[in-house]
Amino acid sequence: MNYLYQRDFLRLLDFSNIELEKIIMLSEKLKKIKKNNQEIQLLKKKNIALIFEKESTRTRCSFEIAAFDQGAHVTYLGPGSTHLGIKESIEDTARVLSRLYDGIEYRGHSHKVIETLARYSNVPVWNGLTEKFHPTQIIADLLTIKEIFPKKQFFEIKCAYVGDSHNNIANSLLEASAILGIELRLVSPKKCWPEKNILNICQEKAKKNKNKIICTENIKEGVKNVDFIYTDVWVSMGEPEKIWKERIALLKKYQVNKNMLDMTDNSSVKVLHCLPALHDKKNAIVESMLKEHNLQDGVEITDSIFQKNQNIIFEQAENRLHTIKAILISSLVKNITF
Ligand code: CP
Ligand code: NVA
């Protein structure tokens, strides 16, 4: 029995540890199948709407390729191309789209919007990122962790998330850790700690499983003996440009660099990044920022640490495809036969 059939995928806390493990196992199978050129199309005749109110490289491409590989069709609805929430209520758009499509992906500014979309749709709605959560990213990261430590259980993994701990990546990592038992330290200045309600629920859940989730401002305490350091941009999509100055002042000492890696006391510590990353000067934002804020090398991560971990980081990016495919199949196919 597939308990994920017809379910929405809005945030990780809606799922059990067994359900998350099942998605990861299916992703592993699908990755192998694709690499061996043995794709079996389970989504033929399915139509999928992809609503993107914010930019995307990985998430959009992964949804599209996952759908194409599986024989489904997609309609890409980019920023400004629907009436959603402007000329038409979210409720009505949800009712229309769910008559036309078998599933709806949404990336947008407000988690409330995706909750409304899901409430008024009678087809599955998948969260492609909101300001609060980015659950499909974290499933890809979990697959990456599993691939690095195939013999370990998630409750044997220690991870430090360093930087802006009140963003969508931190929140979803927090939820995944609470469910799966990962020991998580959120390492940031207090001003960047997660919202109390999300943190409390996750800490309670973790405690029940005898697992530890902490927030700390102390880098040394936070990163000591971890298997992974995870970081993300300091200013997320949708936040105002002008916030950069304040964030850099707050987070400068939380940059992932050699000094921080040395503090782990683990010479084989691995670095994760969901991308896009501000690690070199080959993009429009970094050069001006390095000058203006006197940052030496990279923003949230130095280029040398990024390059050393690039195999893992780009594996995370590739794993978006396999995990999103697993999520689509899990919600749209009643009996998965492999
Ligand atoms: N990591 C991630 O979600 O990337 P995109 O913004 O390119 O989709
Ligand atoms: N926190 C980042 C994640 C990008 C994938 C953002 O929302 O911009």
Short mmCIF file of C-alpha atoms and ligand atoms in Angstrom, two decimals:
data_model
loop_
_atom_site.label_atom_id
_atom_site.label_comp_id
_atom_site.label_asym_id
_atom_site.label_seq_id
_atom_site.Cartn_x
_atom_site.Cartn_y
_atom_site.Cartn_z
CA MET A 1 0.00 0.00 0.00
CA ASN A 2 1.35 3.44 -0.93
CA TYR A 3 0.37 5.77 1.94
CA LEU A 4 1.67 8.80 0.06
CA TYR A 5 -0.83 8.38 -2.79
CA GLN A 6 -2.74 11.63 -3.45
CA ARG A 7 -1.03 13.34 -0.49
CA ASP A 8 0.19 16.95 -0.65
CA PHE A 9 3.88 17.66 -0.04
CA LEU A 10 3.93 20.99 1.77
CA ARG A 11 6.27 20.48 4.73
CA LEU A 12 8.21 17.55 6.14
CA LEU A 13 6.47 17.53 9.50
CA ASP A 14 3.40 16.11 7.70
CA PHE A 15 5.29 12.82 7.22
CA SER A 16 6.52 10.00 9.44
CA ASN A 17 10.08 8.68 9.54
CA ILE A 18 8.98 5.58 7.62
CA GLU A 19 7.36 7.70 4.91
CA LEU A 20 10.48 9.85 4.48
CA GLU A 21 12.70 6.74 4.42
CA LYS A 22 10.41 5.24 1.74
CA ILE A 23 10.77 8.32 -0.49
CA ILE A 24 14.55 8.14 -0.11
CA MET A 25 14.61 4.41 -0.91
CA LEU A 26 12.48 4.97 -4.00
CA SER A 27 14.81 7.82 -5.04
CA GLU A 28 17.80 5.49 -4.78
CA LYS A 29 16.05 2.95 -7.01
CA LEU A 30 15.03 5.60 -9.56
CA LYS A 31 18.57 6.98 -9.69
CA LYS A 32 19.95 3.50 -10.47
CA ILE A 33 17.23 2.87 -13.05
CA LYS A 34 17.98 6.14 -14.85
CA LYS A 35 21.76 5.55 -14.81
CA ASN A 36 21.16 2.09 -16.32
CA ASN A 37 18.89 3.57 -18.98
CA GLN A 38 15.97 1.43 -17.81
CA GLU A 39 13.34 4.08 -17.09
CA ILE A 40 9.87 2.61 -16.63
CA GLN A 41 7.26 5.30 -17.27
CA LEU A 42 4.65 5.34 -14.51
CA LEU A 43 3.29 8.84 -15.17
CA LYS A 44 2.05 8.49 -18.75
CA LYS A 45 -0.99 10.69 -19.51
CA LYS A 46 -0.44 12.72 -16.31
CA ASN A 47 -0.40 16.51 -16.58
CA ILE A 48 1.47 18.66 -14.10
CA ALA A 49 1.28 22.43 -13.51
CA LEU A 50 4.49 24.16 -12.38
CA ILE A 51 3.82 27.55 -10.80
CA PHE A 52 6.97 29.59 -10.19
CA GLU A 53 6.55 33.05 -8.70
CA LYS A 54 10.30 33.13 -7.95
CA GLU A 55 13.36 32.23 -10.04
CA SER A 56 14.70 28.68 -10.14
CA THR A 57 17.29 26.57 -11.91
CA ARG A 58 17.41 23.24 -10.06
CA THR A 59 13.83 22.89 -8.86
CA ARG A 60 12.16 23.78 -12.15
CA CYS A 61 14.51 21.63 -14.22
CA SER A 62 14.17 18.69 -11.84
CA PHE A 63 10.36 18.80 -11.91
CA GLU A 64 10.41 19.06 -15.72
CA ILE A 65 12.96 16.29 -16.33
CA ALA A 66 11.36 14.02 -13.72
CA ALA A 67 8.01 14.46 -15.47
CA PHE A 68 9.45 13.98 -18.98
CA ASP A 69 11.42 10.87 -17.94
CA GLN A 70 8.22 9.42 -16.54
CA GLY A 71 6.05 10.28 -19.55
CA ALA A 72 4.09 13.16 -17.95
CA HIS A 73 3.47 16.59 -19.48
CA VAL A 74 4.13 19.89 -17.73
CA THR A 75 2.92 23.46 -18.10
CA TYR A 76 5.39 26.02 -16.77
CA LEU A 77 3.65 29.07 -15.31
CA GLY A 78 6.41 31.58 -14.60
CA PRO A 79 6.41 34.81 -12.58
CA GLY A 80 3.52 37.07 -13.59
CA SER A 81 1.92 34.54 -15.95
CA THR A 82 -1.19 33.50 -14.02
CA HIS A 83 -4.01 35.44 -12.39
CA LEU A 84 -3.23 33.75 -9.06
CA GLY A 85 -3.97 36.06 -6.18
CA ILE A 86 -4.25 39.12 -8.45
CA LYS A 87 -7.30 38.94 -10.72
CA GLU A 88 -8.40 35.62 -9.31
CA SER A 89 -8.48 34.21 -5.81
CA ILE A 90 -6.10 31.41 -4.87
CA GLU A 91 -9.18 29.28 -4.14
CA ASP A 92 -10.58 29.66 -7.67
CA THR A 93 -7.21 29.08 -9.33
CA ALA A 94 -6.83 25.90 -7.27
CA ARG A 95 -10.28 24.69 -8.31
CA VAL A 96 -9.57 25.38 -12.00
CA LEU A 97 -6.09 23.83 -12.06
CA SER A 98 -7.19 20.72 -10.25
CA ARG A 99 -9.82 20.09 -12.94
CA LEU A 100 -7.12 20.27 -15.63
CA TYR A 101 -4.06 18.77 -13.96
CA ASP A 102 -3.13 15.69 -11.94
CA GLY A 103 -0.80 17.66 -9.66
CA ILE A 104 0.38 21.21 -8.98
CA GLU A 105 3.85 22.41 -7.98
CA TYR A 106 4.12 25.85 -6.39
CA ARG A 107 7.15 28.04 -5.63
CA GLY A 108 6.19 31.37 -4.18
CA HIS A 109 6.43 34.09 -1.63
CA SER A 110 3.98 32.88 0.94
CA HIS A 111 3.49 29.52 2.61
CA LYS A 112 -0.11 30.60 3.32
CA VAL A 113 -0.74 30.63 -0.44
CA ILE A 114 0.36 27.01 -0.89
CA GLU A 115 -1.76 25.96 2.09
CA THR A 116 -4.79 27.58 0.45
CA LEU A 117 -3.93 26.05 -2.92
CA ALA A 118 -3.73 22.64 -1.28
CA ARG A 119 -6.98 23.12 0.64
CA TYR A 120 -8.97 23.97 -2.50
CA SER A 121 -7.29 21.52 -4.92
CA ASN A 122 -8.35 17.97 -5.19
CA VAL A 123 -5.03 16.90 -6.68
CA PRO A 124 -1.65 16.76 -4.87
CA VAL A 125 0.18 20.06 -4.36
CA TRP A 126 3.99 20.01 -4.04
CA ASN A 127 6.03 22.73 -2.38
CA GLY A 128 8.85 23.88 -4.68
CA LEU A 129 9.95 26.45 -2.04
CA THR A 130 8.17 29.05 0.03
CA GLU A 131 9.63 31.61 2.40
CA LYS A 132 9.11 29.05 5.21
CA PHE A 133 10.02 25.63 3.82
CA HIS A 134 11.93 23.89 1.04
CA PRO A 135 11.07 20.23 1.64
CA THR A 136 12.04 18.79 -1.76
CA GLN A 137 15.56 20.20 -1.29
CA ILE A 138 16.01 18.48 2.04
CA ILE A 139 14.86 15.12 0.67
CA ALA A 140 17.65 15.42 -1.93
CA ASP A 141 20.11 16.27 0.85
CA LEU A 142 19.00 13.22 2.84
CA LEU A 143 19.64 11.02 -0.18
CA THR A 144 23.10 12.59 -0.49
CA ILE A 145 23.83 11.92 3.20
CA LYS A 146 22.67 8.31 2.79
CA GLU A 147 24.96 7.87 -0.22
CA ILE A 148 27.94 9.18 1.73
CA PHE A 149 27.20 6.98 4.78
CA PRO A 150 25.34 3.98 3.35
CA LYS A 151 25.78 1.92 6.52
CA LYS A 152 24.70 4.60 8.98
CA GLN A 153 21.17 5.31 10.16
CA PHE A 154 20.08 8.96 10.18
CA PHE A 155 20.10 8.98 14.01
CA GLU A 156 23.84 8.32 13.84
CA ILE A 157 24.47 11.52 11.83
CA LYS A 158 25.54 14.84 13.36
CA CYS A 159 24.97 17.99 11.32
CA ALA A 160 25.59 21.69 11.93
CA TYR A 161 23.58 24.20 9.92
CA VAL A 162 25.52 27.46 9.91
CA GLY A 163 24.31 30.92 8.84
CA ASP A 164 20.74 32.16 8.51
CA SER A 165 18.82 29.65 10.65
CA HIS A 166 15.43 31.26 10.15
CA ASN A 167 15.13 30.55 6.47
CA ASN A 168 13.31 27.87 4.48
CA ILE A 169 16.30 25.49 4.28
CA ALA A 170 16.98 25.64 8.02
CA ASN A 171 13.30 25.09 8.84
CA SER A 172 13.00 22.04 6.59
CA LEU A 173 16.30 20.59 7.81
CA LEU A 174 15.05 21.13 11.36
CA GLU A 175 11.84 19.21 10.60
CA ALA A 176 13.71 16.37 8.85
CA SER A 177 16.13 16.07 11.78
CA ALA A 178 13.29 15.94 14.30
CA ILE A 179 11.57 13.16 12.35
CA LEU A 180 14.63 11.07 11.47
CA GLY A 181 16.72 11.62 14.58
CA ILE A 182 19.62 13.54 13.04
CA GLU A 183 21.55 15.43 15.76
CA LEU A 184 21.25 19.02 14.53
CA ARG A 185 22.94 22.17 15.77
CA LEU A 186 21.70 25.46 14.32
CA VAL A 187 24.69 27.77 14.57
CA SER A 188 23.79 31.44 14.20
CA PRO A 189 23.38 34.69 16.09
CA LYS A 190 20.14 34.68 18.15
CA LYS A 191 18.53 37.12 15.73
CA CYS A 192 18.69 34.42 13.04
CA TRP A 193 17.29 31.51 15.07
CA PRO A 194 14.11 29.83 13.78
CA GLU A 195 10.62 30.96 14.78
CA LYS A 196 9.79 29.69 18.27
CA ASN A 197 6.77 27.63 17.21
CA ILE A 198 8.67 25.58 14.59
CA LEU A 199 11.68 25.15 16.88
CA ASN A 200 9.56 24.08 19.86
CA ILE A 201 7.61 21.45 17.93
CA CYS A 202 10.83 20.03 16.48
CA GLN A 203 12.70 20.03 19.78
CA GLU A 204 9.77 18.28 21.49
CA LYS A 205 9.63 15.65 18.76
CA ALA A 206 13.41 15.18 18.93
CA LYS A 207 13.32 14.81 22.71
CA LYS A 208 10.74 12.04 22.47
CA ASN A 209 13.16 10.17 20.21
CA LYS A 210 16.02 10.90 22.65
CA ASN A 211 17.65 13.08 20.04
CA LYS A 212 19.20 16.53 20.37
CA ILE A 213 18.42 19.66 18.40
CA ILE A 214 20.05 22.83 19.67
CA CYS A 215 20.52 26.45 18.64
CA THR A 216 23.81 28.04 19.57
CA GLU A 217 25.69 31.24 18.84
CA ASN A 218 28.95 29.47 19.69
CA ILE A 219 30.63 28.19 16.53
CA LYS A 220 33.11 25.93 18.30
CA GLU A 221 30.39 24.23 20.34
CA GLY A 222 28.10 23.99 17.31
CA VAL A 223 30.46 22.38 14.83
CA LYS A 224 32.46 20.11 17.15
CA ASN A 225 32.58 16.51 15.86
CA VAL A 226 29.92 16.96 13.20
CA ASP A 227 29.78 14.83 10.05
CA PHE A 228 28.32 17.68 7.98
CA ILE A 229 28.27 21.45 7.89
CA TYR A 230 25.34 22.76 5.85
CA THR A 231 25.05 26.37 4.76
CA ASP A 232 22.85 28.49 2.49
CA VAL A 233 22.76 32.10 1.26
CA TRP A 234 22.44 34.77 3.95
CA VAL A 235 19.63 36.61 2.16
CA SER A 236 16.88 34.54 0.56
CA MET A 237 14.74 35.23 -2.49
CA GLY A 238 11.99 37.71 -1.71
CA GLU A 239 13.91 39.46 1.09
CA PRO A 240 14.73 43.12 0.40
CA GLU A 241 18.15 43.97 -1.09
CA LYS A 242 18.76 46.45 1.69
CA ILE A 243 18.89 43.69 4.30
CA TRP A 244 22.30 42.50 2.99
CA LYS A 245 24.21 45.03 5.04
CA GLU A 246 22.63 43.97 8.32
CA ARG A 247 22.94 40.23 7.49
CA ILE A 248 26.61 40.47 6.58
CA ALA A 249 27.33 42.27 9.83
CA LEU A 250 25.45 39.55 11.74
CA LEU A 251 26.77 36.53 9.86
CA LYS A 252 30.28 37.44 8.79
CA LYS A 253 31.88 35.28 11.45
CA TYR A 254 29.62 32.37 10.50
CA GLN A 255 31.19 32.03 7.05
CA VAL A 256 32.09 28.41 6.24
CA ASN A 257 35.87 28.55 5.86
CA LYS A 258 38.96 26.53 6.77
CA ASN A 259 39.04 27.89 10.28
CA MET A 260 35.49 26.65 10.92
CA LEU A 261 36.24 23.24 9.44
CA ASP A 262 39.29 22.94 11.71
CA MET A 263 37.02 23.58 14.70
CA THR A 264 35.04 20.40 13.94
CA ASP A 265 38.00 18.19 14.96
CA ASN A 266 36.85 15.92 12.14
CA SER A 267 39.30 15.88 9.24
CA SER A 268 36.71 14.22 6.98
CA VAL A 269 33.85 16.63 7.70
CA LYS A 270 31.73 17.26 4.59
CA VAL A 271 30.08 20.49 3.48
CA LEU A 272 26.57 20.69 2.03
CA HIS A 273 25.04 23.62 0.16
CA CYS A 274 21.63 23.69 -1.53
CA LEU A 275 22.84 26.19 -4.18
CA PRO A 276 22.89 28.80 -5.59
CA ALA A 277 26.05 29.70 -3.62
CA LEU A 278 27.93 32.96 -3.36
CA HIS A 279 31.45 31.49 -3.29
CA ASP A 280 33.28 33.16 -6.17
CA LYS A 281 33.21 36.37 -8.15
CA LYS A 282 31.62 34.79 -11.21
CA ASN A 283 28.18 36.23 -10.54
CA ALA A 284 26.69 39.69 -10.47
CA ILE A 285 26.14 39.97 -6.71
CA VAL A 286 29.43 38.88 -5.17
CA GLU A 287 31.98 41.23 -6.66
CA SER A 288 30.21 44.38 -5.52
CA MET A 289 29.52 42.83 -2.13
CA LEU A 290 33.06 41.71 -1.47
CA LYS A 291 34.24 45.26 -2.07
CA GLU A 292 31.46 47.03 -0.24
CA HIS A 293 31.55 44.85 2.88
CA ASN A 294 35.23 44.01 2.91
CA LEU A 295 34.66 40.25 2.64
CA GLN A 296 37.86 38.50 1.64
CA ASP A 297 36.76 35.41 -0.22
CA GLY A 298 33.18 34.31 -0.92
CA VAL A 299 30.17 35.23 1.20
CA GLU A 300 28.55 32.35 3.14
CA ILE A 301 31.32 29.95 2.03
CA THR A 302 34.86 30.48 0.76
CA ASP A 303 35.72 29.38 -2.74
CA SER A 304 38.37 26.91 -1.61
CA ILE A 305 35.99 25.07 0.75
CA PHE A 306 33.31 25.10 -1.93
CA GLN A 307 35.68 23.63 -4.52
CA LYS A 308 36.90 20.94 -2.12
CA ASN A 309 33.31 19.84 -1.53
CA GLN A 310 31.98 20.41 -5.01
CA ASN A 311 31.42 16.71 -5.73
CA ILE A 312 29.03 16.45 -2.81
CA ILE A 313 27.37 19.78 -3.49
CA PHE A 314 26.70 18.97 -7.15
CA GLU A 315 25.52 15.48 -6.16
CA GLN A 316 22.95 17.25 -3.95
CA ALA A 317 21.88 19.21 -7.04
CA GLU A 318 21.58 16.08 -9.20
CA ASN A 319 19.68 14.32 -6.43
CA ARG A 320 16.94 16.96 -6.77
CA LEU A 321 15.89 15.14 -9.95
CA HIS A 322 15.76 11.62 -8.50
CA THR A 323 14.02 12.67 -5.29
CA ILE A 324 11.46 14.90 -7.02
CA LYS A 325 10.73 11.97 -9.36
CA ALA A 326 10.17 9.77 -6.31
CA ILE A 327 7.81 12.36 -4.80
CA LEU A 328 5.80 12.69 -8.03
CA ILE A 329 5.47 8.92 -8.39
CA SER A 330 4.60 8.45 -4.71
CA SER A 331 1.75 10.94 -4.90
CA LEU A 332 0.41 9.99 -8.33
CA VAL A 333 0.77 6.18 -8.55
CA LYS A 334 -1.40 4.01 -6.31
CA ASN A 335 0.60 0.82 -6.58
CA ILE A 336 4.29 1.27 -7.21
CA THR A 337 5.49 -2.01 -8.64
CA PHE A 338 9.26 -1.73 -8.17
N1 CP B 1 18.29 24.71 -4.53
C1 CP B 1 17.31 25.22 -5.28
O1 CP B 1 16.13 25.16 -4.94
O2 CP B 1 17.73 25.81 -6.42
P1 CP B 1 16.85 26.65 -7.42
O3 CP B 1 16.49 27.95 -6.75
O4 CP B 1 17.75 26.86 -8.61
O5 CP B 1 15.63 25.88 -7.79
N1 NVA B 2 17.11 30.17 1.21
C1 NVA B 2 17.25 30.22 -0.22
C2 NVA B 2 17.14 28.85 -0.80
C3 NVA B 2 17.40 28.79 -2.28
C4 NVA B 2 17.27 27.43 -2.83
C5 NVA B 2 16.19 31.13 -0.80
O1 NVA B 2 15.03 31.01 -0.43
O2 NVA B 2 16.55 31.96 -1.65
#
